[in-house]
Coordinates of C-alpha atoms in Angstrom, one line a residue:
Chain A
M145 CA 98.5 79.2 44.3
T146 CA 101.0 79.6 41.6
Q147 CA 103.3 82.0 43.2
G148 CA 102.8 82.7 46.9
G149 CA 100.3 85.0 48.3
G150 CA 100.5 87.6 45.6
F151 CA 97.2 89.2 46.3
V152 CA 98.1 90.0 49.9
T153 CA 101.1 91.6 48.4
L154 CA 99.0 93.4 46.0
A155 CA 96.6 94.9 48.4
S156 CA 99.3 96.3 50.6
A157 CA 101.2 97.4 47.6
T158 CA 98.3 99.7 46.5
V159 CA 98.1 101.1 50.0
R160 CA 101.7 101.4 50.7
S161 CA 102.5 104.7 49.1
E162 CA 99.8 106.5 50.8
R163 CA 100.1 105.3 54.3
H164 CA 103.3 107.0 55.3
G165 CA 104.2 110.6 55.4
P166 CA 107.3 111.5 53.4
P167 CA 110.6 111.5 55.4
G168 CA 110.8 114.6 57.5
S169 CA 107.1 115.1 57.8
P170 CA 105.5 115.1 61.2
Q171 CA 104.5 111.4 60.8
D172 CA 108.1 110.5 60.2
R173 CA 109.4 112.1 63.4
R174 CA 107.8 109.5 65.6
F175 CA 109.3 107.1 68.0
R176 CA 111.8 105.0 66.2
P177 CA 112.2 101.6 67.7
V178 CA 114.7 100.6 65.0
N179 CA 117.8 102.6 64.5
R180 CA 120.8 102.5 62.3
S181 CA 122.9 100.2 64.5
A182 CA 124.4 96.8 64.6
G183 CA 121.2 95.5 66.2
T184 CA 119.3 96.3 63.1
W185 CA 121.6 94.2 60.9
F186 CA 121.2 91.4 63.4
L187 CA 117.5 91.5 62.7
V188 CA 117.8 91.8 58.9
L189 CA 120.6 89.3 58.1
P190 CA 118.8 86.0 58.9
A191 CA 116.4 86.8 56.0
L192 CA 118.9 88.7 53.8
I193 CA 121.5 86.0 53.6
P194 CA 119.2 83.3 52.3
I195 CA 117.6 85.8 49.9
L196 CA 121.0 86.7 48.5
V197 CA 122.4 83.2 48.4
L198 CA 119.4 81.2 47.2
S199 CA 117.4 83.8 45.3
V200 CA 119.2 86.8 44.0
G201 CA 122.5 84.9 43.4
P202 CA 120.9 82.0 41.5
L203 CA 118.9 84.4 39.4
L204 CA 122.0 86.2 38.2
Y205 CA 123.7 82.8 37.8
G206 CA 120.7 81.7 35.8
I207 CA 121.0 84.7 33.5
A208 CA 124.8 84.0 33.1
L209 CA 124.0 80.4 32.2
A210 CA 122.0 81.6 29.2
F211 CA 125.3 82.7 27.7
T212 CA 127.0 79.3 28.1
D213 CA 126.6 75.8 26.7
A214 CA 125.9 74.3 30.1
Q215 CA 124.5 70.8 30.0
S216 CA 123.7 68.3 32.6
G217 CA 125.9 65.2 33.2
R218 CA 128.7 66.3 30.8
T219 CA 132.4 65.9 31.6
R220 CA 133.8 68.7 29.4
S221 CA 133.7 72.0 31.2
T222 CA 131.1 74.6 30.4
Q223 CA 132.1 77.3 27.8
W224 CA 130.9 80.8 27.2
V225 CA 129.1 80.9 23.9
G226 CA 127.9 84.5 23.9
G227 CA 124.6 85.0 22.2
L228 CA 124.6 81.6 20.5
N229 CA 121.7 80.2 22.5
F230 CA 119.6 83.3 21.7
Q231 CA 120.5 82.9 18.0
D232 CA 119.4 79.3 18.1
L233 CA 116.3 80.3 20.0
L234 CA 115.4 82.8 17.3
H235 CA 115.1 80.0 14.8
D236 CA 113.5 77.5 17.1
T237 CA 110.0 77.3 15.8
L238 CA 108.9 75.0 18.6
F239 CA 109.8 77.6 21.2
W240 CA 108.0 80.3 19.4
D241 CA 105.0 78.0 19.1
S242 CA 105.1 77.5 22.8
F243 CA 105.5 81.2 23.3
R244 CA 102.4 81.9 21.2
I245 CA 100.5 79.3 23.1
G246 CA 101.7 80.9 26.4
L247 CA 100.3 84.3 25.3
V248 CA 97.0 82.8 24.1
W249 CA 96.7 80.9 27.4
A250 CA 97.7 83.9 29.5
F251 CA 95.2 86.2 27.7
G252 CA 92.6 83.5 27.5
V253 CA 92.7 83.0 31.2
T254 CA 93.3 86.5 32.5
V255 CA 90.8 88.5 30.5
P256 CA 87.6 86.3 31.0
Q257 CA 88.7 85.7 34.6
F258 CA 88.9 89.4 35.2
V259 CA 85.5 90.1 33.6
L260 CA 83.8 87.3 35.5
A261 CA 85.5 88.2 38.8
L262 CA 84.6 91.8 38.4
G263 CA 80.9 90.9 37.9
L264 CA 81.1 88.6 40.9
A265 CA 82.8 91.1 43.1
L266 CA 80.0 93.6 42.2
L267 CA 77.5 90.9 43.0
L268 CA 79.0 89.9 46.3
N269 CA 79.2 93.5 47.3
Q270 CA 75.4 93.5 47.2
N271 CA 73.2 92.3 50.0
L272 CA 72.5 88.9 48.6
R273 CA 71.3 85.9 50.6
L274 CA 73.8 83.2 49.4
R275 CA 76.8 85.5 49.7
W276 CA 78.4 83.6 52.5
L277 CA 78.2 80.3 50.5
A278 CA 80.0 81.9 47.6
R279 CA 82.8 83.0 50.0
A280 CA 82.9 79.6 51.6
L281 CA 83.1 77.7 48.3
A282 CA 85.7 80.1 47.0
I283 CA 88.2 78.4 49.3
I284 CA 88.1 75.3 47.2
P285 CA 90.0 76.5 44.1
W286 CA 92.1 78.8 46.2
A287 CA 93.5 76.3 48.6
M288 CA 93.7 73.3 46.4
P289 CA 97.1 72.1 45.2
E290 CA 97.3 72.8 41.5
V291 CA 98.1 69.1 40.9
V292 CA 94.8 68.2 42.5
V293 CA 92.9 70.8 40.4
G294 CA 94.5 69.2 37.4
L295 CA 93.6 65.7 38.4
M296 CA 90.1 66.7 39.3
W297 CA 89.4 68.3 36.0
R298 CA 90.8 65.2 34.3
L299 CA 88.0 63.4 36.0
V300 CA 85.5 66.0 34.8
Y301 CA 86.8 65.9 31.2
N302 CA 87.2 62.1 31.1
P303 CA 85.6 61.0 27.8
D304 CA 83.7 58.0 29.2
A305 CA 83.3 58.4 32.9
G306 CA 83.5 62.2 33.1
I307 CA 80.6 64.4 34.2
L308 CA 80.9 66.8 31.3
N309 CA 80.3 64.3 28.6
E310 CA 77.6 62.6 30.7
T311 CA 75.8 65.9 31.0
I312 CA 76.2 66.5 27.2
R313 CA 74.7 63.0 26.6
D314 CA 71.9 63.6 29.1
L315 CA 71.0 66.8 27.4
G316 CA 70.9 65.0 24.0
L317 CA 73.7 67.2 22.6
G318 CA 75.7 64.3 21.2
D319 CA 78.2 61.9 22.5
G320 CA 80.6 64.4 23.9
R321 CA 84.3 64.6 23.1
D322 CA 87.8 63.7 24.2
W323 CA 88.3 67.2 25.4
L324 CA 91.9 67.1 26.6
T325 CA 93.3 65.0 23.8
G326 CA 91.4 66.7 20.9
L327 CA 93.7 69.0 18.9
A328 CA 91.1 71.8 18.8
T329 CA 89.6 71.4 22.2
A330 CA 92.7 70.9 24.4
L331 CA 93.8 74.5 24.8
P332 CA 90.3 75.9 25.4
A333 CA 89.7 73.0 27.9
V334 CA 92.8 73.9 30.0
I335 CA 92.0 77.6 29.7
V336 CA 88.6 76.9 31.4
V337 CA 90.5 75.2 34.3
G338 CA 92.9 78.1 34.5
I339 CA 89.9 80.5 34.8
W340 CA 88.3 78.3 37.4
S341 CA 91.4 78.0 39.6
G342 CA 92.3 81.7 39.8
M343 CA 88.8 83.2 40.0
P344 CA 88.3 83.3 43.8
Q345 CA 91.6 85.1 44.3
T346 CA 90.8 87.7 41.7
T347 CA 87.3 88.1 43.0
V348 CA 88.4 88.6 46.6
A349 CA 91.1 91.2 45.6
L350 CA 88.5 93.1 43.5
L351 CA 86.0 92.9 46.4
A352 CA 88.6 94.4 48.7
G353 CA 89.0 97.2 46.2
L354 CA 85.3 97.7 46.0
Q355 CA 85.0 98.1 49.7
N356 CA 87.3 101.1 49.2
T357 CA 84.6 103.0 47.3
P358 CA 83.1 105.7 49.4
H359 CA 79.5 104.8 50.0
E360 CA 78.3 108.4 50.3
L361 CA 79.6 109.2 46.8
H362 CA 77.5 106.3 45.5
E363 CA 74.4 107.6 47.2
A364 CA 75.0 111.1 46.1
A365 CA 75.4 109.9 42.5
A366 CA 72.2 107.9 42.8
L367 CA 70.3 110.9 44.1
D368 CA 71.6 112.9 41.2
G369 CA 69.9 110.3 39.0
A370 CA 72.9 108.5 37.8
G371 CA 72.1 104.9 36.6
A372 CA 74.0 101.8 37.6
W373 CA 76.4 102.0 34.7
R374 CA 77.2 105.7 35.2
R375 CA 77.7 105.2 38.9
F376 CA 80.0 102.3 38.1
R377 CA 82.0 104.4 35.6
T378 CA 82.2 107.6 37.6
V379 CA 82.4 106.4 41.2
T380 CA 83.4 102.8 41.4
W381 CA 85.8 102.4 38.5
P382 CA 88.2 105.3 39.4
V383 CA 88.7 103.8 42.8
L384 CA 89.0 100.3 41.6
R385 CA 91.3 101.0 38.7
P386 CA 94.7 100.8 40.3
V387 CA 93.8 97.5 42.0
A388 CA 92.3 96.1 38.8
L389 CA 95.4 97.1 36.9
S390 CA 97.7 95.4 39.3
I391 CA 95.6 92.2 39.4
T392 CA 95.4 91.8 35.7
A393 CA 99.1 92.5 35.2
L394 CA 100.2 90.1 37.9
N395 CA 97.6 87.5 36.8
F396 CA 98.9 87.7 33.2
I397 CA 102.5 87.2 34.4
W398 CA 101.7 84.3 36.6
N399 CA 99.6 82.6 34.0
F400 CA 102.3 83.1 31.4
N401 CA 104.8 81.4 33.8
S402 CA 102.5 78.7 35.0
F403 CA 103.4 75.1 35.0
A404 CA 101.8 72.6 37.4
L405 CA 98.2 72.9 36.2
V406 CA 98.9 72.2 32.5
Y407 CA 101.6 69.7 33.3
V408 CA 99.0 67.5 35.1
L409 CA 96.2 68.2 32.7
T410 CA 97.8 67.5 29.3
N411 CA 101.6 67.6 29.9
G412 CA 101.7 69.9 26.9
G413 CA 99.8 67.6 24.5
P414 CA 98.2 66.8 22.2
G415 CA 101.0 67.4 19.7
G416 CA 102.3 70.4 21.7
R417 CA 99.0 72.2 21.5
T418 CA 99.2 73.1 25.2
R419 CA 102.9 73.2 25.7
L420 CA 103.4 76.4 27.6
P421 CA 106.9 78.0 27.6
M422 CA 107.6 76.8 31.2
L423 CA 106.7 73.2 30.1
F424 CA 109.0 73.6 27.1
A425 CA 111.9 75.0 29.2
Y426 CA 111.4 72.3 31.8
E427 CA 111.7 69.5 29.2
E428 CA 114.6 71.2 27.6
A429 CA 116.4 71.5 30.9
F430 CA 115.5 68.3 32.8
H431 CA 114.7 65.8 30.1
Y432 CA 117.4 66.8 27.6
G433 CA 119.8 68.4 30.0
Q434 CA 120.2 71.6 28.0
F435 CA 120.7 74.0 30.9
G436 CA 122.1 76.9 28.9
Y437 CA 119.5 76.8 26.3
A438 CA 116.6 76.5 28.8
A439 CA 118.1 79.4 30.7
A440 CA 118.1 81.5 27.5
M441 CA 114.4 80.7 27.2
G442 CA 113.9 81.9 30.7
C443 CA 115.6 85.2 29.8
V444 CA 113.4 85.7 26.8
M445 CA 110.4 85.1 28.9
V446 CA 111.6 87.6 31.5
A447 CA 112.3 90.2 28.8
V448 CA 108.7 90.0 27.5
I449 CA 107.4 90.0 31.0
S450 CA 109.4 93.1 31.9
V451 CA 107.8 95.0 29.0
I452 CA 104.4 94.0 30.4
L453 CA 105.4 95.1 33.9
A454 CA 106.7 98.4 32.6
V455 CA 103.4 99.1 30.8
Y456 CA 101.6 98.2 33.9
L457 CA 103.7 100.4 36.1
A458 CA 103.3 103.3 33.7
G459 CA 99.6 102.7 33.7
R460 CA 99.5 102.7 37.4
L461 CA 101.4 105.9 37.7
R462 CA 99.1 107.5 35.3
G463 CA 96.1 106.2 37.2
G464 CA 97.5 107.7 40.4
G465 CA 97.8 111.1 38.7
D466 CA 94.2 111.1 37.7
R467 CA 92.9 111.1 41.2
Chain B
M1404 CA 72.9 100.3 44.6
S1405 CA 70.1 98.5 46.4
M1406 CA 67.7 101.4 46.5
R1407 CA 66.6 101.1 42.9
T1408 CA 67.1 97.5 42.1
G1409 CA 64.1 96.1 40.6
R1410 CA 62.7 92.6 41.0
A1411 CA 64.0 91.4 37.6
A1412 CA 67.4 92.7 38.4
R1413 CA 67.4 90.8 41.7
A1414 CA 66.4 87.6 40.0
G1415 CA 69.2 88.1 37.5
Q1416 CA 71.7 88.6 40.3
Y1417 CA 70.6 85.4 42.1
A1418 CA 70.8 83.5 38.8
A1419 CA 74.4 84.8 38.3
L1420 CA 75.3 83.9 41.9
L1421 CA 73.8 80.4 41.4
G1422 CA 75.8 79.9 38.2
Y1423 CA 78.9 80.9 40.0
L1424 CA 78.2 78.5 42.9
V1425 CA 77.6 75.6 40.5
F1426 CA 80.8 76.4 38.5
L1427 CA 82.8 76.5 41.8
A1428 CA 81.3 73.4 43.3
F1429 CA 80.7 70.9 40.6
P1430 CA 84.3 69.7 39.8
F1431 CA 84.9 69.2 43.5
L1432 CA 81.7 67.3 44.1
W1433 CA 82.5 65.1 41.1
L1434 CA 85.9 64.4 42.6
V1435 CA 84.4 63.4 45.9
S1436 CA 81.7 61.3 44.2
T1437 CA 84.4 59.5 42.1
A1438 CA 86.5 58.8 45.1
F1439 CA 83.7 56.8 46.8
K1440 CA 82.5 54.9 43.7
P1441 CA 83.2 51.2 43.3
A1442 CA 85.1 50.2 40.1
R1443 CA 81.9 48.9 38.4
E1444 CA 80.1 52.2 38.7
L1445 CA 83.2 54.0 37.4
G1446 CA 83.2 51.8 34.3
S1447 CA 79.6 52.5 33.6
L1448 CA 78.8 54.6 30.6
H1449 CA 76.2 56.5 32.6
P1450 CA 78.0 57.8 35.6
T1451 CA 75.8 59.1 38.4
W1452 CA 76.4 62.0 40.8
I1453 CA 75.8 60.0 43.9
P1454 CA 77.6 56.6 44.2
E1455 CA 75.0 53.8 44.4
N1456 CA 77.2 51.6 46.5
P1457 CA 79.7 53.9 48.2
T1458 CA 83.0 52.2 49.1
L1459 CA 86.3 52.9 50.6
D1460 CA 88.1 50.5 48.2
N1461 CA 89.6 53.4 46.2
F1462 CA 91.4 54.7 49.2
R1463 CA 92.8 51.3 50.0
T1464 CA 93.9 50.8 46.4
A1465 CA 95.4 54.3 46.3
F1466 CA 97.6 53.5 49.3
D1467 CA 98.6 50.2 47.8
E1468 CA 99.5 51.7 44.4
Q1469 CA 101.6 54.6 45.6
P1470 CA 103.6 55.4 48.7
L1471 CA 101.0 58.0 49.8
L1472 CA 101.8 57.9 53.6
Q1473 CA 105.5 58.3 53.0
A1474 CA 104.8 61.1 50.5
A1475 CA 102.4 62.8 53.0
A1476 CA 105.1 62.6 55.7
N1477 CA 107.7 64.1 53.4
S1478 CA 105.3 66.9 52.5
L1479 CA 104.5 67.5 56.1
I1480 CA 108.1 67.8 57.1
A1481 CA 109.0 70.0 54.2
A1482 CA 106.1 72.3 54.7
L1483 CA 106.4 72.6 58.4
C1484 CA 110.1 73.3 58.3
A1485 CA 109.8 75.7 55.5
A1486 CA 107.0 77.6 57.2
F1487 CA 108.8 77.7 60.6
I1488 CA 112.1 78.8 59.2
A1489 CA 110.6 81.4 56.8
V1490 CA 108.6 83.1 59.6
L1491 CA 111.5 82.9 62.0
V1492 CA 113.9 84.8 59.6
A1493 CA 111.2 87.0 58.0
T1494 CA 109.7 88.4 61.2
P1495 CA 112.7 90.5 62.4
M1496 CA 113.3 91.8 58.9
A1497 CA 109.7 92.7 58.4
Y1498 CA 109.8 94.6 61.7
V1499 CA 112.7 96.7 60.5
M1500 CA 111.0 97.2 57.1
A1501 CA 107.8 98.3 58.7
R1502 CA 109.2 100.6 61.4
R1503 CA 112.0 102.2 59.5
R1504 CA 111.9 103.7 56.0
S1505 CA 115.3 103.1 54.5
R1506 CA 116.9 102.1 51.2
L1507 CA 116.7 98.5 52.4
S1508 CA 112.9 98.6 52.6
T1509 CA 112.8 100.1 49.1
V1510 CA 115.1 97.5 47.6
A1511 CA 113.3 94.7 49.5
T1512 CA 110.0 95.9 48.2
G1513 CA 111.3 96.0 44.7
W1514 CA 112.6 92.5 45.1
V1515 CA 109.3 91.2 46.3
V1516 CA 107.5 92.6 43.2
I1517 CA 110.2 91.4 40.8
S1518 CA 110.4 87.9 42.3
Q1519 CA 106.7 87.5 41.5
A1520 CA 107.5 87.9 37.8
F1521 CA 110.4 85.6 37.3
P1522 CA 109.8 82.3 35.5
L1523 CA 110.9 79.7 37.9
V1524 CA 113.0 77.9 35.4
L1525 CA 115.5 80.7 35.6
L1526 CA 115.8 80.0 39.3
I1527 CA 115.6 76.2 39.3
I1528 CA 118.5 75.5 36.9
P1529 CA 121.1 77.3 39.0
L1530 CA 119.6 76.0 42.2
F1531 CA 119.7 72.5 40.9
L1532 CA 123.5 73.0 40.1
I1533 CA 124.2 74.6 43.5
L1534 CA 122.3 71.9 45.4
K1535 CA 124.0 69.2 43.4
N1536 CA 127.4 70.5 44.4
L1537 CA 126.2 70.5 48.0
H1538 CA 124.9 67.0 47.6
L1539 CA 121.5 68.2 48.5
I1540 CA 119.6 66.9 45.4
N1541 CA 117.0 64.3 46.4
T1542 CA 117.0 65.4 50.0
L1543 CA 114.2 67.1 51.9
W1544 CA 116.7 69.7 53.2
G1545 CA 117.5 70.9 49.8
L1546 CA 113.8 71.3 49.0
I1547 CA 113.2 73.0 52.4
M1548 CA 116.0 75.6 51.6
V1549 CA 114.3 76.4 48.3
Y1550 CA 110.9 76.6 49.9
V1551 CA 112.1 79.0 52.6
V1552 CA 113.4 81.4 50.0
W1553 CA 110.4 80.9 47.8
A1554 CA 108.1 81.7 50.8
L1555 CA 110.1 84.8 51.9
P1556 CA 108.7 87.5 49.6
F1557 CA 105.1 87.1 50.5
A1558 CA 105.9 86.2 54.2
L1559 CA 107.8 89.4 54.4
W1560 CA 105.0 91.4 52.8
M1561 CA 102.3 89.9 55.0
L1562 CA 104.3 90.5 58.1
V1563 CA 105.2 94.1 57.2
G1564 CA 101.4 94.7 57.0
Y1565 CA 100.8 93.0 60.3
V1566 CA 103.6 95.0 62.0
R1567 CA 102.2 98.3 60.6
A1568 CA 98.8 97.3 62.1
V1569 CA 100.4 97.4 65.6
P1570 CA 100.4 101.1 66.5
A1571 CA 103.8 102.5 67.0
E1572 CA 102.2 104.6 69.8
L1573 CA 101.9 101.5 71.9
E1574 CA 105.6 100.9 71.7
E1575 CA 106.2 104.5 72.3
A1576 CA 104.1 104.4 75.5
A1577 CA 105.9 101.4 76.7
S1578 CA 109.3 103.1 76.2
V1579 CA 108.0 106.2 78.0
D1580 CA 107.0 104.0 80.9
G1581 CA 110.6 102.9 81.1
A1582 CA 110.5 99.6 79.3
G1583 CA 113.7 98.7 77.4
R1584 CA 113.7 98.0 73.7
L1585 CA 113.7 94.3 74.1
R1586 CA 111.1 94.4 76.8
T1587 CA 108.8 96.5 74.6
L1588 CA 109.2 94.0 71.8
V1589 CA 108.5 91.0 73.9
S1590 CA 105.7 92.2 76.0
V1591 CA 103.9 94.7 73.8
T1592 CA 104.6 94.0 70.1
A1593 CA 105.0 90.2 70.1
P1594 CA 101.6 89.4 71.6
L1595 CA 99.8 91.7 69.1
L1596 CA 101.8 90.3 66.2
A1597 CA 101.3 86.6 67.1
P1598 CA 98.1 86.0 65.1
G1599 CA 99.6 87.6 62.0
I1600 CA 102.7 85.4 62.4
V1601 CA 100.6 82.3 62.7
A1602 CA 98.6 83.3 59.6
T1603 CA 101.7 83.9 57.7
A1604 CA 103.2 80.6 58.8
L1605 CA 100.0 78.7 57.8
F1606 CA 100.0 80.4 54.4
A1607 CA 103.7 79.4 53.9
F1608 CA 102.8 75.9 54.9
I1609 CA 100.0 75.6 52.4
T1610 CA 102.2 77.0 49.6
A1611 CA 104.9 74.4 50.3
W1612 CA 102.4 71.6 50.8
N1613 CA 100.9 72.4 47.4
E1614 CA 104.1 72.9 45.5
L1615 CA 105.0 70.8 42.5
F1616 CA 107.7 72.3 40.3
F1617 CA 110.6 72.4 42.6
A1618 CA 109.8 69.1 44.1
L1619 CA 109.5 67.5 40.7
V1620 CA 113.0 68.7 39.7
L1621 CA 114.8 68.2 43.0
L1622 CA 113.4 64.8 44.3
K1623 CA 114.3 61.7 42.3
T1624 CA 113.4 58.6 44.3
P1625 CA 109.8 57.7 45.2
E1626 CA 110.6 57.4 48.9
K1627 CA 111.8 61.0 49.0
Q1628 CA 109.0 62.6 46.9
T1629 CA 106.3 64.9 48.2
L1630 CA 102.6 64.4 47.8
P1631 CA 102.1 66.5 44.7
V1632 CA 104.8 64.6 42.9
V1633 CA 103.5 61.2 43.9
L1634 CA 100.0 62.3 42.9
T1635 CA 101.2 62.9 39.3
H1636 CA 102.1 59.1 39.2
F1637 CA 98.4 58.3 39.2
I1638 CA 98.2 59.8 35.7
G1639 CA 100.5 57.2 34.3
A1640 CA 98.1 54.5 33.2
E1641 CA 95.0 55.7 31.6
G1642 CA 91.7 53.9 31.9
A1643 CA 88.6 53.8 34.0
A1644 CA 90.1 51.4 36.5
D1645 CA 92.5 54.0 37.8
L1646 CA 90.1 56.9 38.2
G1647 CA 88.8 55.8 41.6
P1648 CA 92.2 55.7 43.4
L1649 CA 93.3 58.9 41.6
A1650 CA 90.2 60.7 43.0
A1651 CA 90.7 59.2 46.5
A1652 CA 94.3 60.3 46.7
A1653 CA 93.6 63.7 45.3
F1654 CA 90.7 64.2 47.7
L1655 CA 92.9 63.3 50.7
A1656 CA 95.8 65.5 49.6
T1657 CA 93.4 68.5 49.5
L1658 CA 92.0 68.2 53.0
P1659 CA 94.8 69.7 55.0
S1660 CA 95.0 72.9 52.9
L1661 CA 91.2 73.2 52.8
V1662 CA 91.0 73.0 56.6
I1663 CA 93.9 75.4 57.2
F1664 CA 92.7 77.8 54.5
A1665 CA 89.2 77.8 56.0
V1666 CA 90.7 78.9 59.3
I1667 CA 93.0 81.6 58.0
Q1668 CA 91.0 82.8 55.0
R1669 CA 89.1 85.4 57.0
R1670 CA 92.4 86.7 58.3
I1671 CA 93.9 87.0 54.9
T1672 CA 90.9 88.7 53.3
G1673 CA 90.3 90.6 56.5
G1674 CA 93.9 91.9 56.4
M1675 CA 93.4 92.9 52.8
L1676 CA 90.2 94.7 53.5
A1677 CA 91.6 96.5 56.5
G1678 CA 94.6 97.6 54.4
A1679 CA 92.4 98.7 51.6
V1680 CA 90.0 100.7 53.8
K1681 CA 92.9 102.5 55.6
S1682 CA 94.2 104.0 52.4

């Protein structure tokens, strides 16, 4: 779980806007157990204070740091340097390499994962016999610490004692490879692990969206002679679309920001071929002590992510208008 | 769709399902298998799925090589405290957010979404500096503080959902019957909310138990480190000899979250489904 229970968030997020009448509507004039009083603040402050002090505050501080030359363990005081970090970053080919790798990784994981998960969700929505087993097994990647997922796949990919190469040898397809340390194979190999570890979450979220499809509509369409593909396109997809859009956007962002999995699998190697932006920023900050510079990297990452979020929000609004 | 599904289509569906099951299960089975294999079998060029001479040696070696018990204790303390505190402070706020539409709810909702998108490096550098000034680097308390705030967005969101699932009419009825506000909360709302609170706490627990990044940055000495950080030490030396203990330790570290998740998984997905259906 890279970042919390995002999919729980997601499912309620899709629902949220429709559940409540607008202010002033009959639904709104119900019994109000909470009113605008000191008591309300008493309820809110225990959560609000830590959020402001340890989350919102540090985030703003972090953005501010990007405009300073802050370093760890230095005696001279920190100076404002304006956009200097960003200028340096612009010419830092290693950073842009990692940024490109981050995009390849995020696309490489998100897109196949979505396609596979959609197929699976459709499958699990049918009356199949082994459905329960699929759901039970889905817990494994979902609940496993990312560190363990990484270690586990190191065992699978191990050149000598790994099951992958052994299978390849058994099938007579050659001697197998050194997957995680090969220049060409390292990134695809970690992408497969990324797909594996996030698939159950995506599947379950899509399945939840599928249960949303009105069954009568399906039957009506079938009676009208619509084939499976047409039924999917005209009945299922319109309902599923908002959920699908949220999931892919959030998955993309999480993957782009991910750290633990690749840290354990390759630690960015070989030769930086799997060095995701977060790994790069982590090294820069906590190996070389370049806090200001690493913060600037974080800002650039946020900027790109904001663009993606904006596109996703626009798409979602448009999707809402269609219905 | 079932009405016109042919036999070939059915077979295809089962083949796909089987492929999925294999893909899901095989790395985990390999982990378990490796954990119970003696060193000699691990060194063999033709590894087998089932250990020929299963052994617990790897577990013993793992505990000898790394301070796993200490690490597990640290993880347990950090995750328990974080989950408890997060739920304690989130529940009242979630109640307000669910029962009253206000600017606060809107802002909090926006924050939840945005907080999902931030690269953690932008958060950890300032937190590192702040905790350093408070002399909380390399302490579990510092980590717990970070975990609480990290768990808050989704804890809030889950709880808001659970509060909304408690019909306001019930509270209304209680108040019509003459129960005070506090009485209503304690005797009507709280019991109905309890399962949701437990599920949220367990979820927060797992997230903290599994977390690596913050722990890696904030904890320096081995006796303070949590399980995920200590597990990464097994990577250090390559070679077949270390695979067994690595697998054993990794297997043990997964068990708590697997068990907890198996318990609450239905609640989580159930909650999602309920929410989805209601829209």
